[in-house]
Coordinates of C-alpha atoms in Angstrom, one line a residue:
Chain Q
Q1 CA 22.1 21.2 -32.8
K2 CA 24.7 20.2 -30.5
E3 CA 23.4 20.4 -26.7
V4 CA 26.3 22.4 -25.5
E5 CA 28.7 24.9 -27.5
Q6 CA 31.6 26.6 -27.4
N7 CA 34.4 28.4 -29.9
S8 CA 36.7 25.7 -29.5
G9 CA 39.3 28.4 -29.8
P10 CA 41.9 28.9 -29.4
L11 CA 41.2 32.2 -27.4
S12 CA 44.5 34.7 -27.0
V13 CA 44.7 37.3 -24.2
P14 CA 47.6 39.2 -22.8
E15 CA 49.0 38.7 -18.7
G16 CA 46.4 41.4 -17.1
A17 CA 43.6 41.4 -19.7
I18 CA 40.0 39.7 -19.0
A19 CA 39.4 36.3 -20.6
S20 CA 36.0 36.4 -21.6
L21 CA 35.1 32.6 -22.3
N22 CA 31.2 31.9 -24.0
C23 CA 28.8 28.6 -24.0
T24 CA 25.3 28.3 -25.4
Y25 CA 22.6 25.4 -24.4
S26 CA 20.1 24.5 -26.1
D27 CA 17.4 22.2 -23.2
R28 CA 15.9 25.7 -21.8
V29 CA 15.2 23.7 -19.0
S30 CA 18.2 23.0 -17.9
Q31 CA 19.2 23.6 -13.9
S32 CA 22.9 23.4 -13.0
F33 CA 26.1 24.9 -15.0
F34 CA 29.5 24.6 -14.2
W35 CA 33.2 25.7 -15.3
Y36 CA 35.7 23.1 -15.9
R37 CA 39.3 24.1 -15.9
Q38 CA 41.6 21.3 -18.2
Y39 CA 45.0 21.2 -18.5
S40 CA 46.4 19.4 -21.4
G41 CA 47.1 16.0 -20.3
K42 CA 45.3 16.5 -16.9
S43 CA 41.7 15.4 -15.6
P44 CA 39.3 18.2 -15.3
E45 CA 39.1 20.7 -12.3
L46 CA 35.7 22.5 -10.8
I47 CA 36.5 26.2 -10.8
M48 CA 32.5 27.5 -10.8
S49 CA 29.2 26.4 -10.8
I50 CA 26.0 28.5 -10.9
Y51 CA 22.8 28.2 -10.6
S52 CA 20.3 30.9 -11.2
N53 CA 20.4 34.0 -13.6
G54 CA 23.0 37.0 -12.9
D55 CA 26.6 36.6 -11.8
K56 CA 28.4 34.9 -9.4
E57 CA 31.8 35.5 -8.0
D58 CA 34.8 34.1 -7.2
G59 CA 38.6 35.7 -6.9
R60 CA 39.5 36.2 -10.6
F61 CA 36.6 34.1 -11.4
T62 CA 33.5 35.2 -12.3
A63 CA 30.1 32.9 -13.9
Q64 CA 27.6 34.5 -15.4
L65 CA 24.1 33.0 -16.5
N66 CA 21.3 33.7 -18.4
K67 CA 18.3 31.1 -18.6
A68 CA 16.1 33.2 -20.7
S69 CA 19.3 33.3 -23.6
Q70 CA 20.1 30.3 -22.7
Y71 CA 24.2 31.1 -22.5
V72 CA 26.4 31.2 -19.3
S73 CA 29.6 32.8 -19.4
L74 CA 32.9 32.9 -17.3
L75 CA 35.3 35.7 -17.1
I76 CA 38.9 35.1 -16.1
R77 CA 40.2 38.5 -14.9
D78 CA 44.1 39.6 -14.4
S79 CA 44.7 36.8 -17.0
Q80 CA 48.3 34.4 -15.8
P81 CA 49.6 32.7 -17.9
S82 CA 48.8 29.6 -16.0
D83 CA 45.5 30.1 -16.7
S84 CA 46.5 28.2 -20.1
A85 CA 44.1 25.8 -20.3
T86 CA 41.0 24.4 -21.8
Y87 CA 38.2 25.1 -20.4
L88 CA 34.9 23.1 -19.8
C89 CA 31.5 24.1 -20.7
A90 CA 29.2 21.2 -18.7
V91 CA 25.3 21.5 -17.9
N92 CA 23.6 19.5 -15.8
K93 CA 19.6 19.1 -17.3
H94 CA 17.6 18.3 -13.9
G95 CA 20.1 19.9 -11.1
N96 CA 19.9 16.5 -9.5
Q97 CA 22.5 14.8 -7.6
G98 CA 23.7 11.8 -10.2
G99 CA 22.7 13.7 -12.9
K100 CA 24.7 13.4 -16.4
L101 CA 26.7 16.8 -17.3
I102 CA 26.4 17.6 -21.5
F103 CA 29.5 18.9 -21.6
G104 CA 30.9 21.2 -24.7
Q105 CA 33.8 20.6 -27.1
G106 CA 35.9 23.1 -24.4
T107 CA 37.6 26.4 -26.0
E108 CA 41.3 26.4 -25.1
L109 CA 42.6 29.4 -23.0
S110 CA 46.4 30.8 -24.5
V111 CA 47.7 33.9 -21.8
K112 CA 50.9 35.0 -23.4
P113 CA 53.3 36.9 -21.2
Chain D
G1 CA 36.6 18.6 0.3
A2 CA 35.2 16.5 -3.1
V3 CA 38.2 14.7 -3.4
V4 CA 38.8 11.5 -5.9
S5 CA 41.9 9.2 -6.2
Q6 CA 42.3 7.3 -9.1
H7 CA 44.9 4.4 -9.3
P8 CA 46.7 3.1 -11.2
S9 CA 47.8 6.4 -12.6
W10 CA 49.3 4.4 -15.6
V11 CA 49.3 1.4 -16.7
I12 CA 51.1 -0.7 -20.0
C13 CA 49.7 -3.9 -20.9
K14 CA 50.0 -6.6 -23.2
S15 CA 47.4 -7.1 -25.9
G16 CA 44.5 -9.5 -24.4
T17 CA 44.7 -9.1 -20.4
S18 CA 42.8 -7.7 -18.2
V19 CA 43.0 -4.2 -16.8
K20 CA 41.2 -2.5 -13.4
I21 CA 41.2 0.5 -12.6
E22 CA 39.8 2.1 -9.2
C23 CA 38.5 5.6 -8.4
R24 CA 37.8 6.4 -4.9
S25 CA 35.8 9.3 -2.9
L26 CA 37.9 10.4 -0.1
D27 CA 36.1 12.6 1.8
F28 CA 32.6 12.0 0.9
Q29 CA 30.5 8.9 0.0
A30 CA 30.0 8.8 -4.3
T31 CA 25.9 8.1 -4.8
T32 CA 26.9 7.9 -8.3
M33 CA 30.4 7.6 -10.5
F34 CA 30.7 8.0 -14.0
W35 CA 33.7 6.7 -16.1
Y36 CA 34.6 8.5 -19.5
R37 CA 37.3 7.9 -22.3
Q38 CA 39.1 10.6 -23.6
F39 CA 41.5 10.0 -26.4
P40 CA 44.1 12.7 -27.1
K41 CA 43.0 16.6 -28.5
Q42 CA 39.1 15.1 -28.2
S43 CA 36.5 15.7 -25.7
L44 CA 35.3 13.9 -22.7
M45 CA 33.6 10.7 -23.5
L46 CA 30.6 9.2 -20.7
M47 CA 30.8 5.6 -21.2
A48 CA 28.9 4.3 -18.1
T49 CA 27.2 6.2 -15.0
S50 CA 27.3 3.9 -11.9
N51 CA 24.9 4.3 -8.3
E52 CA 25.7 2.3 -5.0
G53 CA 24.6 -1.1 -5.3
S54 CA 23.0 -1.1 -8.9
K55 CA 23.8 -2.5 -12.8
A56 CA 25.8 0.9 -14.3
T57 CA 24.2 2.0 -17.1
Y58 CA 26.3 2.3 -20.6
E59 CA 26.4 4.6 -22.9
Q60 CA 25.0 3.8 -26.6
G61 CA 28.1 1.9 -28.5
V62 CA 30.3 0.9 -25.4
E63 CA 30.0 -2.3 -24.7
K64 CA 28.9 -3.9 -21.4
D65 CA 31.1 -7.5 -22.1
K66 CA 34.0 -5.0 -22.6
F67 CA 34.0 -2.5 -19.9
L68 CA 32.9 -4.3 -16.3
I69 CA 31.8 -1.6 -13.7
N70 CA 31.2 -2.8 -10.3
H71 CA 30.3 0.3 -7.4
A72 CA 29.9 -1.8 -4.3
S73 CA 30.4 0.7 -2.1
L74 CA 30.0 4.5 -2.0
T75 CA 33.4 5.4 -1.6
L76 CA 34.9 2.9 -4.4
S77 CA 34.1 2.1 -8.3
T78 CA 36.4 -0.2 -10.5
L79 CA 36.2 -0.2 -14.0
T80 CA 37.8 -3.6 -15.7
V81 CA 39.1 -3.7 -19.0
T82 CA 38.8 -7.1 -20.2
S83 CA 40.9 -8.2 -23.3
A84 CA 42.2 -5.4 -23.6
H85 CA 43.6 -3.8 -27.1
P86 CA 45.3 -1.6 -28.9
E87 CA 42.9 0.6 -29.5
D88 CA 41.1 0.5 -26.1
S89 CA 44.6 3.0 -25.0
S90 CA 43.4 6.0 -23.8
F91 CA 42.9 8.1 -20.8
Y92 CA 40.5 7.0 -18.6
I93 CA 38.9 9.2 -15.9
C94 CA 35.9 8.3 -13.4
S95 CA 34.1 11.2 -11.7
A96 CA 31.9 11.3 -8.3
S97 CA 28.5 12.9 -7.3
G98 CA 27.8 13.1 -3.7
P99 CA 26.5 15.0 -1.2
T100 CA 29.9 17.3 -0.2
S101 CA 29.9 20.5 1.9
H102 CA 29.9 21.8 -1.9
G103 CA 26.1 21.7 -2.6
L104 CA 23.4 19.2 -3.2
Q105 CA 23.2 20.8 -7.4
G106 CA 24.9 18.2 -9.6
E107 CA 28.4 18.8 -9.0
Q108 CA 30.5 16.0 -10.0
F109 CA 33.9 15.8 -9.0
F110 CA 36.8 14.1 -11.3
G111 CA 39.8 11.7 -10.6
P112 CA 43.1 12.3 -10.9
G113 CA 42.7 9.9 -14.5
T114 CA 44.4 6.8 -15.7
R115 CA 46.6 6.9 -18.5
L116 CA 45.9 2.9 -20.6
T117 CA 48.6 2.0 -23.1
V118 CA 47.6 -1.4 -24.3
L119 CA 51.1 -2.9 -26.4

């Protein structure tokens, strides 16, 4: 079992729809969770971080964390073609500054005009 | 805030030469920097972790004598690919972690990456 798992996709949604990206992790004691966006040929960009159970909203993005289910998700509202990218879920097990991130394999999102 | 730069953004070199890549945190002190490699259509692969003033910790299977890492200050880390060969051609990306206005819980901020092509 991989430590961090995501559906590789591609996930295709029409413009204006909600895109839902899911991630599960295996280590129950994991502390910090991140979503990165990576455009083709570019480096990852941090778009959301979440540390406690529940929802965290930032603009069109909402991260959801459920530690009991070991599940973290990212919702993108009003999806735009510019949101088309690979979304990486990452976990810092110990939540410490300087700790390694464990990445999922990424979900490719395609937003169709 | 939390800006990381890399230089050069791309480099082409002949087989057998060495290439140095710089990674700088521009607006925060990076107590820890990470070096990743990514091949086309593949996931990020962590190569090594470096803490300022200490020797880097390399991931299993990464040759420390081939990929030399120096983290001499809180804003600069370098990766030197020694005696590069065509199979070393890849996208090298650094990231930095440290006290920022964003928080202290393990975020990493990535540089823009360096595309290395070895002929």
